[in-house]
Amino acid sequence: MTTDVNRAPSISVRGIGKSYSGVSVLRGVDLDIAPGEVHGLVGENGAGKSTLLKILGGAIRADDGTISFDGEQVTIASPRDAIAHGVSLISQEGALVPALSVLDNVFLAQWSQRGSWIRARHDKRRLAELIELTGFTVDPAERVDRLPIGVQQQVEILRSLARGARVLALDEPTAVLSEHEKENLLGLIRRLAANGTTIILISHFLDEVLSVADRVTVLRDGNLIRTGKAEETSPRDLVAQMVGREIDVLYPDPDPVPADAAVVLSARGLRRGLVQGVDLEVRAGEILGIAGLVGSGRTETLRLLFGADKATEGVVEVDGAALKRGTPRHAMAAGVAMVPESRKEQGLVMVRSVAENVALSSLPGRRVGPFVRKKTERDAVGEISKTVDIRAANPAAAIETLSGGNQQKALFAKWLLRSPRVLLIDEPTRGVDVAAKTQIHHLITELARDGMAVVCVSSEIEELLALSHRVLVLRHGRPVGEYPRGTTPETVISAAFGDQEVSP
């Protein structure tokens, strides 16, 4: 069977089950999705949401159950099969070719041809039309590996639309987008659905899901708990169904910073690429938030502080001593750690075990010559895993088998084993459910309470304002405002867009 490309199919899954290393991720899931609807899929990390989407998108195969389109059973054994049926999966991990341009990625393996000749001009016009349709701001000639993660996700959406996808399965599509970009994407989802495209949407932003979805399905521990109309559901209802209990979703209050607290981290005149003159100071026990639109230099500033990129100008000091060589090795030796934006690409070794990943950054401290003190390592990993609440059936399991939330907690654990003086965090709760998000928020405030200096970048303005003592706003690589705790989100967003400007 080949789905009519001009019509989204009705989708029916029955008895879908999937296990990894003997641990059930999905248990007999039955679900129906109507043509042209926006169907929200919510649940805690590890509930099975992404696994179900990957099965529909052909990235993995179910152990049990069937999938039917328009009442006819189909086999989806690969992404190629899914695309043939009009299904396109856009996952958290991404599936682009980093060294190729935006244009090449969008039309990879599907260039317009006349005979043996590729019609590049025709495809450039097609891409321009798609960019206009979506409202994205993307340079077709730019290499993908030079784009922020949020823009890379836009490229994946463009590629799916270029392939004529009638079912878009979106896994956390707004996780790293600014508020303005989120609104654009949600508007695009509404327009696509109105034109007959089916959207299956995973998001931990429950208000977002309810604002665009026709129906919402809740998964918990691999079981389907409920499917209901979005208009009859509240975020509090979803949270209770997701975790099986009421939880406190309020942000913890950080302790005030003592007036005599020492400056632990400082930077003066940092410049490189997007970053065009950043000055900042962070004291012991202080959480400094950095806000700005995608492309404002937020992530790039953290990379310069950590030495992942070498500044062309400026100086970074830790405890008053300058980092003479801008490298991660020297930053780590000075007590600086960094939780990066992409745990898959920059933070974890996905094919290695949970224990190996957690132990990796502090390995030199447990070596005796060429040997590693394994008992010391097991004890240290076990203790820090309990502290951050990593939920893994077996520490020897590959970390890629863990949910996104547990992978994120493992990334924190990896750096906390080094007992850093400074912790740089880029998108602390990206792709993390409500319960895990609350845990990470409490962890960050506890670290500051213990005297650590924290610098945090987040696309969620409310998260930054709730966690931080101060928020520094960047625009075009320059600080344009510094705001105290209690500032409204509207004020910070206005500064990021350039509607107002306040000297730090």
Coordinates of C-alpha atoms in Angstrom, one line a residue:
M1 CA 0.0 0.0 0.0
T2 CA 1.2 3.5 -0.8
T3 CA -0.5 6.4 1.0
D4 CA -2.0 9.1 -1.3
V5 CA 0.4 12.0 -1.0
N6 CA -2.5 14.4 -1.2
R7 CA -4.2 13.1 1.9
A8 CA -3.0 12.3 5.4
P9 CA -3.9 8.7 6.4
S10 CA -5.8 7.6 9.5
I11 CA -3.3 5.8 11.7
S12 CA -4.1 2.9 14.0
V13 CA -1.6 1.1 16.3
R14 CA -2.6 -2.0 18.2
G15 CA -0.7 -3.8 20.9
I16 CA 2.6 -2.0 20.3
G17 CA 5.4 -3.2 22.7
K18 CA 9.1 -2.5 22.9
S19 CA 11.8 -3.6 25.3
Y20 CA 15.5 -2.8 25.8
S21 CA 17.8 -5.1 27.7
G22 CA 14.7 -6.7 29.3
V23 CA 13.2 -3.4 30.4
S24 CA 9.8 -2.7 28.8
V25 CA 9.5 0.7 27.3
L26 CA 6.1 0.3 25.7
R27 CA 3.4 -2.2 26.8
G28 CA 0.5 -3.0 24.5
V29 CA -0.2 0.5 23.3
D30 CA -3.4 1.0 21.3
L31 CA -3.8 4.4 19.7
D32 CA -5.9 6.0 16.8
I33 CA -4.9 9.2 15.1
A34 CA -7.3 11.0 12.8
P35 CA -6.3 12.5 9.4
G36 CA -5.4 16.2 9.7
E37 CA -5.5 16.4 13.5
V38 CA -2.8 17.7 15.9
H39 CA -2.3 14.9 18.4
G40 CA -0.3 15.7 21.5
L41 CA 1.8 13.0 23.2
V42 CA 2.9 13.7 26.7
G43 CA 4.5 11.8 29.6
E44 CA 7.5 11.8 31.9
N45 CA 10.9 11.0 30.5
G46 CA 11.0 7.2 30.0
A47 CA 7.2 7.0 29.5
G48 CA 7.8 5.7 25.9
K49 CA 6.7 8.8 23.9
S50 CA 9.9 9.1 21.7
T51 CA 10.0 5.3 21.3
L52 CA 6.5 5.3 19.9
L53 CA 7.3 8.1 17.5
K54 CA 10.5 6.3 16.4
I55 CA 8.4 3.2 15.6
L56 CA 6.0 5.2 13.4
G57 CA 9.0 6.9 11.8
G58 CA 10.9 3.7 11.0
A59 CA 13.9 4.5 13.2
I60 CA 13.3 1.4 15.3
R61 CA 11.0 -1.7 15.0
A62 CA 8.4 -2.7 17.6
D63 CA 8.7 -6.1 19.3
D64 CA 5.0 -6.6 19.2
G65 CA 1.9 -5.1 17.7
T66 CA 0.7 -3.8 14.3
I67 CA 0.4 -0.4 12.5
S68 CA -2.4 0.3 10.0
F69 CA -2.9 3.2 7.6
D70 CA -6.5 3.8 6.4
G71 CA -7.5 0.4 7.8
E72 CA -4.7 -1.5 5.9
Q73 CA -1.9 -3.1 7.9
V74 CA 1.6 -1.7 6.9
T75 CA 5.2 -2.6 7.7
I76 CA 7.5 0.2 8.7
A77 CA 10.9 -1.3 9.0
S78 CA 13.0 1.8 8.1
P79 CA 12.8 5.5 7.6
R80 CA 12.5 4.8 3.9
D81 CA 9.3 2.8 4.5
A82 CA 7.9 5.6 6.7
I83 CA 8.7 8.3 4.0
A84 CA 7.0 6.1 1.4
H85 CA 3.8 6.2 3.5
G86 CA 4.2 10.0 4.0
V87 CA 5.5 9.9 7.5
S88 CA 8.4 12.1 8.5
L89 CA 10.0 11.9 12.0
I90 CA 11.9 14.9 13.4
S91 CA 13.6 13.7 16.5
Q92 CA 15.4 15.4 19.3
E93 CA 18.7 13.9 18.1
G94 CA 18.5 15.3 14.6
A95 CA 19.4 13.5 11.3
L96 CA 21.2 16.1 9.2
V97 CA 24.6 15.9 7.4
P98 CA 26.7 18.5 9.4
A99 CA 29.2 19.3 6.6
L100 CA 26.6 20.0 3.9
S101 CA 24.7 23.2 3.4
V102 CA 21.0 23.9 4.3
L103 CA 20.1 23.5 0.6
D104 CA 21.9 20.2 0.3
N105 CA 20.3 18.8 3.4
V106 CA 16.8 19.8 2.4
F107 CA 17.0 18.1 -1.0
L108 CA 19.5 15.3 -0.2
A109 CA 18.7 12.3 -2.4
Q110 CA 15.7 14.1 -3.9
W111 CA 17.2 16.7 -6.2
S112 CA 15.0 17.9 -9.1
Q113 CA 16.4 16.4 -12.3
R114 CA 15.9 16.6 -16.0
G115 CA 17.6 13.5 -17.5
S116 CA 20.9 13.2 -15.7
W117 CA 21.1 17.0 -14.9
I118 CA 20.3 18.3 -11.5
R119 CA 18.1 21.5 -11.6
A120 CA 19.7 23.4 -8.8
R121 CA 18.0 26.7 -9.6
H122 CA 14.6 25.0 -9.5
D123 CA 15.4 23.6 -6.0
K124 CA 16.6 26.9 -4.8
R125 CA 13.2 28.4 -5.8
R126 CA 11.5 25.5 -4.0
L127 CA 13.4 26.1 -0.8
A128 CA 12.7 29.8 -1.0
E129 CA 9.0 29.0 -1.2
L130 CA 9.2 26.7 1.8
I131 CA 11.1 29.3 3.8
E132 CA 8.4 31.8 3.0
L133 CA 5.7 29.4 4.0
T134 CA 7.2 28.5 7.3
G135 CA 8.5 32.0 8.2
F136 CA 11.9 30.6 9.1
T137 CA 15.1 32.7 8.7
V138 CA 17.6 30.3 7.2
D139 CA 20.5 30.9 4.8
P140 CA 20.4 28.1 2.1
A141 CA 24.1 28.3 1.6
E142 CA 25.1 28.0 5.3
R143 CA 26.7 24.8 6.5
V144 CA 24.5 23.0 9.0
D145 CA 27.2 22.4 11.6
R146 CA 27.6 26.2 11.9
L147 CA 23.9 26.7 12.8
P148 CA 22.4 26.7 16.3
I149 CA 20.5 23.6 17.2
G150 CA 17.2 25.5 17.0
V151 CA 17.9 26.4 13.4
Q152 CA 19.0 22.9 12.6
Q153 CA 15.6 21.7 13.7
Q154 CA 14.0 24.2 11.3
V155 CA 16.1 22.7 8.5
E156 CA 14.7 19.3 9.3
I157 CA 11.1 20.6 9.1
L158 CA 11.9 22.2 5.7
R159 CA 13.3 18.8 4.5
S160 CA 10.1 17.0 5.6
L161 CA 7.9 19.5 3.8
A162 CA 10.1 19.2 0.7
R163 CA 9.5 15.4 0.7
G164 CA 5.7 16.0 0.8
A165 CA 5.2 14.5 4.2
R166 CA 1.5 14.2 5.2
V167 CA 2.3 13.1 8.7
L168 CA 4.9 15.0 10.8
A169 CA 6.0 13.4 14.0
L170 CA 7.7 16.2 16.0
D171 CA 9.7 15.3 19.1
E172 CA 10.3 18.4 21.3
P173 CA 10.4 20.8 18.3
T174 CA 10.3 24.0 20.4
A175 CA 12.8 22.9 23.1
V176 CA 15.6 25.3 22.0
L177 CA 13.6 28.0 20.3
S178 CA 13.1 31.6 21.5
E179 CA 9.5 32.7 22.4
H180 CA 9.1 34.4 19.0
E181 CA 10.3 31.3 17.2
K182 CA 8.0 29.1 19.2
E183 CA 5.0 31.2 18.3
N184 CA 6.0 31.0 14.6
L185 CA 6.4 27.2 14.8
L186 CA 3.1 26.7 16.6
G187 CA 1.4 29.0 14.0
L188 CA 3.0 26.8 11.3
I189 CA 1.6 23.6 12.9
R190 CA -1.9 25.2 12.9
R191 CA -1.6 26.1 9.3
L192 CA -0.3 22.7 8.2
A193 CA -3.1 20.9 10.1
A194 CA -5.7 23.2 8.6
N195 CA -4.4 22.1 5.2
G196 CA -4.8 18.4 6.0
T197 CA -1.3 17.5 7.4
T198 CA -1.4 15.2 10.5
I199 CA 0.8 16.4 13.3
I200 CA 2.0 14.2 16.2
L201 CA 3.6 16.4 18.8
I202 CA 5.7 15.5 21.8
S203 CA 6.5 18.4 24.1
H204 CA 7.1 19.0 27.8
F205 CA 5.6 22.4 27.4
L206 CA 2.1 21.4 28.3
D207 CA 0.5 24.8 27.6
E208 CA 1.9 24.6 24.1
V209 CA 0.5 21.2 23.5
L210 CA -3.0 22.2 24.7
S211 CA -2.9 25.4 22.7
V212 CA -2.5 23.5 19.3
A213 CA -3.7 19.9 19.9
D214 CA -7.1 18.5 19.1
R215 CA -6.5 15.6 21.4
V216 CA -3.8 14.6 23.9
T217 CA -2.6 11.1 24.8
V218 CA -0.8 10.5 28.1
L219 CA 1.8 7.7 28.5
R220 CA 3.2 6.6 31.8
D221 CA 5.8 3.8 32.3
G222 CA 5.1 2.5 28.8
N223 CA 1.3 2.3 29.3
L224 CA -1.3 4.4 27.6
I225 CA -3.2 6.1 30.4
R226 CA -5.7 8.3 28.6
T227 CA -6.6 10.0 25.4
G228 CA -8.9 13.0 25.6
K229 CA -9.9 16.3 24.0
A230 CA -7.4 19.1 24.6
E231 CA -10.1 21.6 25.2
E232 CA -11.4 19.6 28.1
T233 CA -7.9 19.2 29.7
S234 CA -5.7 21.4 31.9
P235 CA -2.0 21.3 32.5
R236 CA -2.6 20.2 36.1
D237 CA -4.7 17.3 34.9
L238 CA -1.9 16.2 32.5
V239 CA 0.8 16.4 35.2
A240 CA -1.3 14.3 37.6
Q241 CA -1.9 11.7 34.9
M242 CA 1.7 11.7 33.7
V243 CA 3.2 11.1 37.2
G244 CA 0.3 9.4 38.9
R245 CA 0.3 12.0 41.7
E246 CA 0.1 15.7 42.3
I247 CA 3.6 17.3 42.3
D248 CA 4.9 20.8 43.2
V249 CA 5.8 22.5 39.9
L250 CA 6.9 25.7 41.5
Y251 CA 10.5 26.9 41.1
P252 CA 12.7 26.8 44.2
D253 CA 14.0 30.1 45.5
P254 CA 17.8 30.5 45.5
D255 CA 19.4 31.8 48.6
P256 CA 20.5 35.5 48.6
V257 CA 24.2 36.0 47.7
P258 CA 26.2 37.4 50.6
A259 CA 27.4 41.0 50.0
D260 CA 31.0 39.9 50.6
A261 CA 30.8 36.8 48.4
A262 CA 34.0 36.4 46.4
V263 CA 34.0 36.8 42.6
V264 CA 34.7 33.3 41.3
L265 CA 34.3 33.9 37.5
S266 CA 34.9 37.0 35.5
A267 CA 35.2 37.9 31.8
R268 CA 36.2 41.1 30.2
G269 CA 36.0 42.1 26.6
L270 CA 35.3 38.6 25.2
R271 CA 35.2 38.6 21.4
R272 CA 34.9 35.9 18.7
G273 CA 32.4 35.5 15.9
L274 CA 29.0 36.4 17.2
V275 CA 30.3 37.5 20.6
Q276 CA 31.3 41.1 20.3
G277 CA 32.5 42.4 23.7
V278 CA 31.0 40.5 26.7
D279 CA 31.8 41.5 30.3
L280 CA 30.4 39.5 33.3
E281 CA 31.1 38.6 36.9
V282 CA 29.7 35.7 39.0
R283 CA 30.1 35.4 42.7
A284 CA 30.2 32.3 44.9
G285 CA 26.7 31.1 45.4
E286 CA 25.3 33.2 42.6
I287 CA 23.3 32.0 39.6
L288 CA 23.7 34.3 36.6
G289 CA 21.2 33.8 33.8
I290 CA 22.0 34.7 30.2
A291 CA 19.0 35.4 27.9
G292 CA 18.7 36.3 24.2
L293 CA 17.3 35.1 20.9
V294 CA 18.8 32.3 19.0
G295 CA 21.9 33.8 17.3
S296 CA 22.4 36.4 20.1
G297 CA 25.7 34.7 21.2
R298 CA 24.4 33.0 24.4
T299 CA 25.9 29.5 23.7
E300 CA 29.0 31.1 22.1
T301 CA 29.7 33.0 25.3
L302 CA 29.6 29.9 27.4
R303 CA 31.9 28.1 24.9
L304 CA 34.4 31.0 25.2
L305 CA 34.2 30.9 29.0
F306 CA 35.0 27.1 28.9
G307 CA 37.6 27.4 26.2
A308 CA 35.7 25.2 23.8
D309 CA 36.3 28.2 21.4
K310 CA 39.3 30.4 21.7
A311 CA 38.6 34.1 22.2
T312 CA 40.2 36.5 19.7
E313 CA 40.1 39.2 22.4
G314 CA 39.4 39.4 26.1
V315 CA 40.3 37.5 29.3
V316 CA 38.6 35.0 31.5
E317 CA 39.5 34.7 35.2
V318 CA 38.7 32.1 37.8
D319 CA 39.3 33.1 41.5
G320 CA 41.3 36.1 40.2
A321 CA 43.7 34.1 38.1
A322 CA 43.6 34.5 34.3
L323 CA 43.1 31.4 32.1
K324 CA 46.2 31.9 30.0
R325 CA 45.3 29.3 27.4
G326 CA 41.7 29.1 26.2
T327 CA 41.2 25.4 26.2
P328 CA 38.7 23.1 28.1
R329 CA 41.7 21.3 29.7
H330 CA 42.9 24.5 31.4
A331 CA 39.4 25.6 32.3
M332 CA 38.7 22.2 33.9
A333 CA 42.0 22.4 35.8
A334 CA 40.8 25.8 37.2
G335 CA 37.5 24.3 38.3
V336 CA 35.2 25.1 35.4
A337 CA 32.7 22.6 34.1
M338 CA 30.1 22.9 31.3
V339 CA 26.8 21.1 30.6
P340 CA 26.5 21.7 26.9
E341 CA 23.4 22.4 24.8
S342 CA 23.4 19.0 23.0
R343 CA 24.0 16.0 25.2
K344 CA 24.2 13.7 22.2
E345 CA 26.7 15.7 20.1
Q346 CA 28.8 17.4 22.9
G347 CA 28.1 15.8 26.3
L348 CA 27.8 12.1 26.2
V349 CA 29.3 9.0 24.4
M350 CA 26.0 7.5 23.5
V351 CA 27.2 3.9 22.8
R352 CA 29.1 3.7 26.1
S353 CA 27.5 2.7 29.4
V354 CA 25.9 5.0 32.0
A355 CA 28.7 4.4 34.5
E356 CA 31.4 5.1 31.9
N357 CA 29.8 8.4 30.9
V358 CA 29.4 9.6 34.5
A359 CA 33.0 8.7 35.3
L360 CA 34.6 10.0 32.1
S361 CA 35.5 13.6 33.1
S362 CA 37.0 12.7 36.5
L363 CA 38.9 9.6 35.2
P364 CA 42.5 11.0 35.7
G365 CA 41.8 11.3 39.5
R366 CA 41.3 7.5 39.8
R367 CA 44.2 6.3 37.7
V368 CA 47.3 4.6 39.1
G369 CA 49.7 4.5 36.1
P370 CA 47.8 2.9 33.3
F371 CA 45.2 1.3 35.7
V372 CA 41.9 2.6 37.0
R373 CA 40.7 2.0 40.5
K374 CA 37.5 0.4 39.6
K375 CA 36.0 0.0 43.1
T376 CA 36.6 3.7 43.8
E377 CA 35.0 4.5 40.5
R378 CA 31.9 2.3 41.1
D379 CA 31.4 3.9 44.6
A380 CA 31.8 7.4 43.2
V381 CA 29.5 6.8 40.3
G382 CA 26.9 5.1 42.5
E383 CA 26.9 8.0 45.0
I384 CA 26.6 10.8 42.5
S385 CA 23.9 8.8 40.6
K386 CA 21.8 8.7 43.7
T387 CA 22.4 12.4 44.3
V388 CA 21.0 13.4 40.9
D389 CA 18.5 10.5 40.8
I390 CA 19.6 8.7 37.6
R391 CA 17.0 6.0 37.0
A392 CA 18.8 3.2 35.1
A393 CA 18.0 -0.5 35.5
N394 CA 21.7 -1.3 35.0
P395 CA 24.6 1.2 35.1
A396 CA 26.3 -1.0 32.5
A397 CA 23.6 -0.4 30.0
A398 CA 24.4 2.0 27.1
I399 CA 23.4 5.5 28.0
E400 CA 21.5 5.8 24.7
T401 CA 18.8 3.4 26.1
L402 CA 18.0 6.0 28.9
S403 CA 15.3 8.6 28.6
G404 CA 16.3 12.1 27.8
G405 CA 15.8 13.3 31.4
N406 CA 18.0 10.5 32.8
Q407 CA 20.6 11.3 30.1
Q408 CA 20.5 14.9 31.2
K409 CA 20.9 14.0 34.9
A410 CA 23.9 11.8 33.9
L411 CA 25.5 14.8 32.2
F412 CA 25.2 16.8 35.4
A413 CA 26.6 13.9 37.4
K414 CA 29.6 13.6 35.1
W415 CA 30.7 17.1 35.9
L416 CA 29.7 17.1 39.6
L417 CA 32.1 14.3 40.2
R418 CA 34.9 16.9 39.6
S419 CA 33.4 19.2 42.4
P420 CA 33.8 22.3 40.1
R421 CA 34.0 25.9 41.4
V422 CA 32.0 27.1 38.3
L423 CA 29.2 25.3 36.4
L424 CA 28.2 26.6 33.0
I425 CA 24.9 25.2 31.9
D426 CA 23.4 25.5 28.4
E427 CA 19.7 24.6 28.3
P428 CA 19.5 22.7 31.6
T429 CA 16.1 21.2 31.0
R430 CA 15.9 20.7 27.3
G431 CA 13.7 17.7 26.5
V432 CA 13.0 17.0 30.2
D433 CA 9.6 16.3 31.7
V434 CA 7.9 18.2 34.5
A435 CA 9.1 16.0 37.3
A436 CA 12.7 15.7 36.1
K437 CA 12.7 19.5 35.4
T438 CA 11.8 20.2 39.0
Q439 CA 14.6 17.9 40.2
I440 CA 17.2 19.7 38.0
H441 CA 16.0 23.1 39.2
H442 CA 16.4 22.0 42.9
L443 CA 19.8 20.6 42.0
I444 CA 21.0 23.9 40.5
T445 CA 19.8 25.9 43.5
E446 CA 21.4 23.5 45.9
L447 CA 24.7 23.7 44.1
A448 CA 24.6 27.5 44.4
R449 CA 23.6 27.2 48.0
D450 CA 26.8 25.2 48.6
G451 CA 28.9 28.1 47.1
M452 CA 29.2 27.1 43.4
A453 CA 29.1 29.9 40.8
V454 CA 26.6 29.1 38.1
V455 CA 26.0 30.6 34.7
C456 CA 22.9 29.3 33.0
V457 CA 21.6 29.8 29.4
S458 CA 18.0 28.9 28.7
S459 CA 15.4 29.6 26.0
E460 CA 12.7 29.5 28.7
I461 CA 12.6 33.1 30.0
E462 CA 10.5 32.1 33.0
E463 CA 13.0 29.4 34.0
L464 CA 15.9 31.9 33.9
L465 CA 14.1 34.5 35.9
A466 CA 12.9 32.0 38.5
L467 CA 16.3 30.4 39.0
S468 CA 18.7 33.3 38.6
H469 CA 19.8 36.1 40.9
R470 CA 20.5 38.3 37.8
V471 CA 19.8 37.9 34.1
L472 CA 22.1 39.3 31.5
V473 CA 20.5 39.9 28.1
L474 CA 22.5 39.6 24.9
R475 CA 21.6 40.9 21.5
H476 CA 23.9 40.5 18.4
G477 CA 26.7 39.3 20.7
R478 CA 26.6 42.3 23.1
P479 CA 25.1 42.8 26.6
V480 CA 22.1 45.1 26.3
G481 CA 20.6 44.8 29.8
E482 CA 21.1 43.3 33.2
Y483 CA 18.0 42.6 35.3
P484 CA 17.5 41.6 38.9
R485 CA 15.4 38.8 40.3
G486 CA 11.7 39.8 40.0
T487 CA 11.9 41.3 36.6
T488 CA 8.9 40.4 34.3
P489 CA 9.4 38.1 31.3
E490 CA 8.0 40.9 29.1
T491 CA 10.9 43.2 30.1
V492 CA 13.5 40.7 29.2
I493 CA 11.9 39.7 25.9
S494 CA 11.6 43.4 24.9
A495 CA 15.3 43.9 25.6
A496 CA 16.2 40.7 23.6
F497 CA 14.2 42.1 20.6
G498 CA 15.6 45.6 20.9
D499 CA 12.4 47.3 22.0
Q500 CA 14.3 48.7 25.0
E501 CA 17.9 48.9 26.1
V502 CA 19.2 49.2 29.6
S503 CA 22.9 49.6 30.4
P504 CA 24.3 46.8 32.6

